[in-house]
Short mmCIF file of C-alpha atoms and ligand atoms in Angstrom, two decimals:
data_model
loop_
_atom_site.label_atom_id
_atom_site.label_comp_id
_atom_site.label_asym_id
_atom_site.label_seq_id
_atom_site.Cartn_x
_atom_site.Cartn_y
_atom_site.Cartn_z
CA MET U 1 139.82 91.03 62.23
CA LYS U 2 139.55 92.32 66.01
CA ILE U 3 137.91 95.63 66.75
CA ALA U 4 138.86 97.32 70.19
CA ILE U 5 136.17 100.10 71.57
CA THR U 6 137.91 102.50 74.06
CA GLY U 7 135.24 103.74 76.97
CA ALA U 8 133.47 100.88 76.28
CA THR U 9 132.20 101.19 79.73
CA GLY U 10 130.86 104.55 78.82
CA GLN U 11 127.31 105.48 77.76
CA LEU U 12 128.24 105.57 74.15
CA GLY U 13 130.71 102.90 74.20
CA SER U 14 128.50 100.03 75.82
CA ILE U 15 125.79 100.96 73.06
CA VAL U 16 128.46 100.66 70.25
CA VAL U 17 129.58 97.11 72.20
CA GLU U 18 125.64 95.94 71.53
CA GLN U 19 125.53 97.15 67.99
CA LEU U 20 128.83 95.57 67.09
CA LYS U 21 127.45 92.37 68.41
CA ASN U 22 124.62 92.48 65.94
CA ARG U 23 126.83 92.97 63.27
CA VAL U 24 130.14 90.58 64.12
CA SER U 25 130.80 87.78 66.24
CA ALA U 26 131.48 88.62 69.91
CA ASP U 27 134.94 87.35 69.74
CA HIS U 28 135.93 89.89 67.09
CA ILE U 29 135.24 92.52 69.74
CA VAL U 30 137.60 93.68 72.25
CA ALA U 31 136.29 96.07 75.04
CA LEU U 32 138.87 98.21 76.39
CA ALA U 33 138.37 99.87 79.69
CA ARG U 34 140.28 101.14 82.68
CA ASN U 35 137.42 99.60 84.89
CA THR U 36 137.66 95.93 83.50
CA GLU U 37 135.03 94.57 86.47
CA LYS U 38 132.35 97.42 85.14
CA ALA U 39 133.20 96.01 81.69
CA SER U 40 132.85 92.29 82.33
CA ALA U 41 129.26 92.64 81.84
CA LEU U 42 129.67 93.77 78.24
CA GLY U 43 130.15 90.01 77.28
CA VAL U 44 133.13 90.44 75.13
CA GLU U 45 136.82 89.91 75.94
CA VAL U 46 138.11 92.67 78.02
CA ARG U 47 141.34 94.29 78.62
CA GLU U 48 142.47 97.48 80.96
CA PHE U 49 143.00 100.26 79.10
CA ASP U 50 143.58 103.66 81.00
CA TYR U 51 144.67 106.64 78.73
CA SER U 52 146.68 107.79 80.93
CA LYS U 53 148.87 104.85 81.39
CA PRO U 54 151.26 104.96 78.28
CA GLU U 55 152.97 101.41 79.80
CA ILE U 56 149.92 99.65 79.34
CA LEU U 57 148.50 100.66 76.13
CA THR U 58 150.56 98.86 73.40
CA GLY U 59 150.27 95.52 75.13
CA ALA U 60 146.51 96.01 75.39
CA LEU U 61 146.31 96.83 71.43
CA GLN U 62 148.28 93.80 70.26
CA GLY U 63 146.39 91.79 67.91
CA ILE U 64 143.67 94.99 67.61
CA ASP U 65 143.13 95.92 63.78
CA ARG U 66 140.62 98.56 64.15
CA LEU U 67 140.59 101.00 67.16
CA LEU U 68 137.35 102.68 67.60
CA LEU U 69 138.81 105.55 69.95
CA ILE U 70 136.10 107.31 72.10
CA SER U 71 137.20 110.54 73.20
CA GLY U 72 137.57 110.72 76.93
CA SER U 73 135.67 112.49 79.53
CA GLU U 74 138.47 114.41 81.69
CA LEU U 75 138.37 117.69 79.78
CA GLY U 76 141.56 119.40 79.67
CA ARG U 77 143.91 115.94 80.09
CA ARG U 78 142.54 114.33 76.80
CA ALA U 79 144.51 115.90 74.24
CA VAL U 80 147.85 113.87 75.90
CA GLN U 81 145.66 111.21 76.73
CA HIS U 82 144.35 110.65 73.14
CA ILE U 83 147.88 110.96 71.49
CA ASN U 84 149.27 108.34 74.20
CA VAL U 85 146.52 106.04 72.58
CA ILE U 86 147.72 107.12 68.79
CA ASN U 87 151.07 106.28 69.69
CA ALA U 88 150.21 103.04 70.92
CA ALA U 89 148.04 101.83 68.35
CA LYS U 90 150.80 102.44 65.80
CA GLU U 91 153.54 100.59 67.87
CA ALA U 92 151.10 97.74 68.41
CA GLY U 93 150.62 97.92 64.51
CA VAL U 94 146.55 98.83 64.48
CA THR U 95 145.82 99.79 61.13
CA TRP U 96 142.51 101.91 61.31
CA ILE U 97 141.51 104.03 64.14
CA VAL U 98 137.82 105.62 64.28
CA TYR U 99 137.68 108.50 66.47
CA THR U 100 134.76 110.51 67.82
CA SER U 101 135.56 113.83 67.01
CA LEU U 102 133.32 117.23 67.34
CA LEU U 103 130.74 118.41 64.81
CA HIS U 104 131.98 121.22 62.24
CA LEU U 105 135.59 121.16 64.63
CA GLU U 106 137.66 123.55 62.08
CA THR U 107 134.77 126.25 62.64
CA SER U 108 133.59 125.46 66.20
CA SER U 109 133.39 128.11 69.08
CA LEU U 110 132.66 125.12 71.64
CA ASN U 111 135.43 125.44 74.10
CA LEU U 112 136.00 121.51 73.77
CA ALA U 113 137.01 121.99 70.25
CA GLY U 114 141.04 122.33 70.94
CA GLU U 115 141.73 118.91 72.27
CA HIS U 116 139.88 117.51 69.28
CA LEU U 117 141.71 119.34 67.00
CA ALA U 118 145.01 118.10 68.89
CA THR U 119 143.79 114.59 68.32
CA GLU U 120 142.93 114.82 64.75
CA LYS U 121 146.18 116.51 64.30
CA ALA U 122 148.11 113.46 66.00
CA LEU U 123 145.83 111.33 63.81
CA LYS U 124 146.74 112.70 60.64
CA GLU U 125 150.63 112.60 61.70
CA SER U 126 150.42 109.12 62.77
CA GLY U 127 150.42 107.39 59.30
CA ILE U 128 147.43 104.88 60.43
CA ASP U 129 144.67 104.94 58.43
CA TYR U 130 141.57 106.91 60.03
CA THR U 131 137.96 107.99 60.02
CA LEU U 132 136.46 111.09 61.83
CA LEU U 133 133.15 110.83 63.30
CA ARG U 134 132.76 114.51 64.38
CA ASN U 135 129.39 113.84 66.62
CA GLY U 136 126.96 116.64 67.34
CA TRP U 137 125.35 117.17 70.70
CA TYR U 138 123.64 114.36 72.56
CA SER U 139 119.84 114.72 73.10
CA GLU U 140 120.26 113.83 76.30
CA ASN U 141 122.59 116.97 76.99
CA TYR U 142 119.21 118.62 76.98
CA THR U 143 116.69 116.25 77.98
CA ALA U 144 118.58 115.58 81.44
CA SER U 145 117.29 119.21 82.62
CA ILE U 146 113.88 118.20 81.87
CA PRO U 147 113.23 116.98 86.14
CA GLY U 148 115.03 120.64 87.06
CA ALA U 149 112.96 122.58 84.65
CA MET U 150 109.70 120.72 85.65
CA GLY U 151 110.54 121.06 89.16
CA GLY U 152 111.58 124.80 88.76
CA GLY U 153 108.83 125.59 86.42
CA ALA U 154 111.07 127.05 83.64
CA PHE U 155 113.72 125.52 81.13
CA LEU U 156 116.66 127.59 81.89
CA GLY U 157 119.95 127.95 79.27
CA SER U 158 122.07 130.67 77.39
CA ALA U 159 121.46 129.32 73.92
CA GLY U 160 118.84 131.76 72.71
CA ASP U 161 117.22 131.04 69.37
CA GLY U 162 120.18 128.88 68.40
CA LYS U 163 119.02 126.00 66.08
CA ILE U 164 120.05 122.45 68.07
CA ALA U 165 120.16 119.50 65.74
CA SER U 166 120.80 116.97 68.38
CA ALA U 167 120.59 113.07 68.33
CA PRO U 168 120.62 110.32 70.84
CA ARG U 169 123.58 108.57 71.86
CA ALA U 170 121.83 105.49 70.69
CA ASP U 171 121.89 106.88 67.16
CA TYR U 172 125.60 107.99 67.47
CA ALA U 173 126.74 104.85 68.65
CA GLU U 174 124.69 102.65 65.88
CA ALA U 175 126.50 104.81 63.11
CA ALA U 176 129.92 104.37 64.66
CA ALA U 177 129.31 100.19 64.84
CA ILE U 178 128.03 100.80 61.03
CA VAL U 179 131.23 102.72 59.79
CA ILE U 180 134.01 100.75 61.83
CA THR U 181 132.47 97.43 60.24
CA ASP U 182 132.69 98.84 56.56
CA GLU U 183 136.21 99.25 55.67
CA ASP U 184 135.44 101.52 52.65
CA ASN U 185 134.74 104.41 55.62
CA LYS U 186 138.50 104.57 55.97
CA GLY U 187 139.90 108.35 55.23
CA LYS U 188 136.34 110.08 55.35
CA THR U 189 135.42 112.77 57.67
CA PHE U 190 131.43 112.69 58.94
CA GLU U 191 129.51 115.62 59.97
CA LEU U 192 127.07 113.77 62.49
CA ALA U 193 123.87 115.53 63.70
CA GLY U 194 119.90 114.90 63.84
CA ASP U 195 117.86 115.46 61.13
CA THR U 196 115.90 117.93 62.29
CA TYR U 197 116.48 121.19 64.58
CA TYR U 198 114.81 122.91 67.72
CA THR U 199 115.79 125.89 69.45
CA LEU U 200 115.24 125.59 73.56
CA SER U 201 111.84 127.66 73.03
CA ASP U 202 110.82 124.86 70.97
CA LEU U 203 112.03 122.16 73.24
CA ALA U 204 110.39 124.15 76.17
CA GLY U 205 107.20 123.72 74.13
CA ILE U 206 107.76 120.21 73.32
CA ILE U 207 108.27 119.65 77.18
CA SER U 208 104.92 121.68 78.16
CA GLU U 209 102.91 119.66 75.30
CA GLN U 210 104.02 116.05 76.52
CA SER U 211 104.03 116.93 80.06
CA GLY U 212 100.78 118.90 80.32
CA LYS U 213 102.37 121.77 82.41
CA THR U 214 103.53 124.81 81.23
CA ILE U 215 107.36 125.43 80.87
CA PRO U 216 108.51 128.51 79.33
CA TYR U 217 111.94 128.74 78.07
CA ASN U 218 114.13 131.31 80.04
CA ASN U 219 116.99 133.10 77.98
CA ILE U 220 119.31 134.37 80.81
CA PRO U 221 123.11 136.00 80.35
CA GLU U 222 125.85 132.92 80.51
CA ASP U 223 127.09 134.07 84.06
CA GLU U 224 123.67 134.04 85.41
CA TYR U 225 122.94 130.75 83.99
CA ALA U 226 126.82 129.25 85.12
CA ASN U 227 125.85 130.56 88.71
CA ILE U 228 122.42 128.97 88.86
CA LEU U 229 124.17 125.73 87.67
CA LYS U 230 126.94 126.00 90.45
CA ASN U 231 124.04 127.01 93.24
CA ILE U 232 122.31 123.88 92.49
CA GLY U 233 125.75 121.94 93.09
CA LEU U 234 127.23 121.34 89.92
CA PRO U 235 131.02 121.57 90.14
CA ASP U 236 132.39 124.65 88.97
CA GLY U 237 133.89 123.62 85.70
CA LEU U 238 131.12 121.85 84.58
CA ALA U 239 128.56 124.59 85.36
CA LEU U 240 130.83 127.01 83.36
CA GLY U 241 131.14 124.57 80.60
CA LEU U 242 127.32 124.12 80.06
CA ALA U 243 126.54 128.04 80.08
CA SER U 244 129.85 128.60 77.41
CA TRP U 245 128.43 125.37 75.35
CA ASP U 246 124.71 127.29 75.29
CA VAL U 247 126.41 130.56 74.29
CA SER U 248 128.27 128.39 71.11
CA ALA U 249 124.69 126.66 70.65
CA SER U 250 123.19 130.36 70.05
CA LYS U 251 125.88 130.55 67.55
CA ASP U 252 124.44 127.54 65.54
CA ASP U 253 127.46 125.65 66.52
CA LEU U 254 125.27 122.43 67.16
CA PHE U 255 123.53 122.98 63.76
CA ASP U 256 124.10 121.09 60.48
CA ASP U 257 121.71 119.96 57.91
CA SER U 258 124.04 117.57 56.30
CA HIS U 259 121.64 114.66 57.07
CA GLU U 260 125.22 112.33 57.00
CA LEU U 261 123.70 110.35 60.11
CA SER U 262 120.82 109.36 58.91
CA LYS U 263 122.68 108.40 55.68
CA ILE U 264 124.65 105.91 57.69
CA LEU U 265 122.06 104.91 59.89
CA GLY U 266 119.49 104.12 56.76
CA ARG U 267 116.42 105.77 58.33
CA PRO U 268 115.96 109.25 60.08
CA THR U 269 117.06 110.10 63.08
CA THR U 270 115.47 110.09 66.60
CA PRO U 271 113.49 113.22 67.02
CA ILE U 272 113.76 115.29 70.05
CA VAL U 273 109.88 114.50 70.64
CA GLU U 274 111.00 110.62 71.33
CA SER U 275 113.67 111.75 73.59
CA VAL U 276 111.88 114.23 75.57
CA LYS U 277 108.98 111.43 76.03
CA MET U 278 111.69 108.73 77.23
CA ALA U 279 113.12 111.50 79.59
CA LEU U 280 109.79 112.07 81.00
CA ASP U 281 108.56 108.78 81.43
CA LEU U 282 112.01 107.80 83.34
CA ALA U 283 111.40 110.80 85.49
CA SER U 284 108.09 110.15 86.19
CA VAL U 285 106.65 113.93 85.83
N1 LIG R 301 128.40 115.00 71.36
C1 LIG R 301 128.24 115.29 72.79
O1 LIG R 301 126.76 116.01 73.46
C2 LIG R 301 129.06 114.88 74.05
C3 LIG R 301 128.74 114.82 75.15
C4 LIG R 301 129.24 114.61 76.45
C5 LIG R 301 130.48 113.82 75.94
N2 LIG R 301 131.07 113.41 74.52
C6 LIG R 301 131.95 113.07 74.58
O2 LIG R 301 131.75 111.67 73.94
C7 LIG R 301 132.36 110.99 75.15
C8 LIG R 301 131.67 109.55 75.25
O3 LIG R 301 130.26 109.85 76.02
P1 LIG R 301 129.73 108.86 76.88
O4 LIG R 301 128.39 109.82 76.63
O5 LIG R 301 129.88 107.87 76.60
O6 LIG R 301 130.73 109.29 77.95
P2 LIG R 301 130.78 108.89 79.50
O7 LIG R 301 129.49 107.91 79.67
O8 LIG R 301 131.36 109.88 80.37
O9 LIG R 301 131.80 107.67 79.17
C9 LIG R 301 133.44 108.36 79.03
C10 LIG R 301 134.07 107.10 78.88
O10 LIG R 301 135.65 107.37 78.84
C11 LIG R 301 136.22 106.32 79.60
N3 LIG R 301 137.29 107.31 80.58
C12 LIG R 301 137.58 108.37 80.70
N4 LIG R 301 138.65 108.50 80.79
C13 LIG R 301 139.40 107.54 80.68
C14 LIG R 301 140.75 107.19 80.95
N5 LIG R 301 141.83 107.96 81.27
N6 LIG R 301 141.12 106.24 80.21
C15 LIG R 301 140.43 105.11 79.89
N7 LIG R 301 138.86 105.23 79.87
C16 LIG R 301 138.45 106.50 80.23
C17 LIG R 301 135.28 106.62 80.76
O11 LIG R 301 135.71 105.17 81.68
P3 LIG R 301 134.62 104.81 83.00
O12 LIG R 301 133.41 103.87 82.79
O13 LIG R 301 135.79 104.13 83.70
O14 LIG R 301 134.62 106.36 83.60
C18 LIG R 301 133.55 106.15 80.02
O15 LIG R 301 134.06 104.53 79.67
C19 LIG R 301 132.48 111.47 76.25
O16 LIG R 301 133.67 110.96 76.84
C20 LIG R 301 133.08 113.25 75.63
O17 LIG R 301 134.34 113.04 75.24
C21 LIG R 301 130.02 114.11 73.97
#
């Protein structure tokens, strides 16, 4: 039995590979990567795999039984890329695809939903057994802003009082490794999020408490937030994306109380206080 992981060189994928190595022998694991040199440190078989090169995908999937398709990072190109992968998986005889989708996909206002909807549709039409890991927000999406907030004296955002039930990448990665190693998970859809929620005001309070410096939360309009992000050097698309995702957060699109992630893990999800502590330690602020 061979399990392949796309995006294996990414932040989520590399933790999935580590987690899988704790569960199955390394010779059952194949890392699929567009940069094979970057993947060589993973300690498993590596095959070249670029979602935008359909001509190499079927060959790379030969002998693969289970495929973890980690959604790509090139926004706007992903639906076509993911469909390339699903078509190749069908041709190569892959029997089960586990896909990292988006929390509450059918109702989400996040502008990321369209590409995930197209991918889920293609999976349904492929005839291959599939499982959906509808991942909520990574805690790191917000803790990455801690150094900027400490420097600027305030945590900025447009999420209002939206409830955010995030979990760190490591929790989602561990869940992916658990799910793909148990065939009973075929055909299931999991809505995955942190056990507890916080608002960005709560988050600013946690940062203040842990750092000893008062960091208020300043809620600002979407266009103002996007402009600030552009002015600090973020690419336009990312700045607009981050601001719009906060507006979706204000509508509770990042909230979930199903506890499906902790049920898979068999332990509580990692609380935001721990992620903040880790981020403060890393930033040494
Ligand atoms: N839930 C959330 O909060 C959240 C946040 C951000 C992203 N995401 C989604 O979750 C995915 C995994 O997250 P992450 O943090 O691991 O992201 P990441 O570190 O950016 O990793 C993305 C992975 O996808 C690979 N990739 C991108 N385009 C590809 C292509 N054309 N062909 C083959 N591989 C390609 C990248 O390869 P390289 O290593 O060569 O770049 C990398 O391995 C992201 O790609 C995105 O779809 C979710």
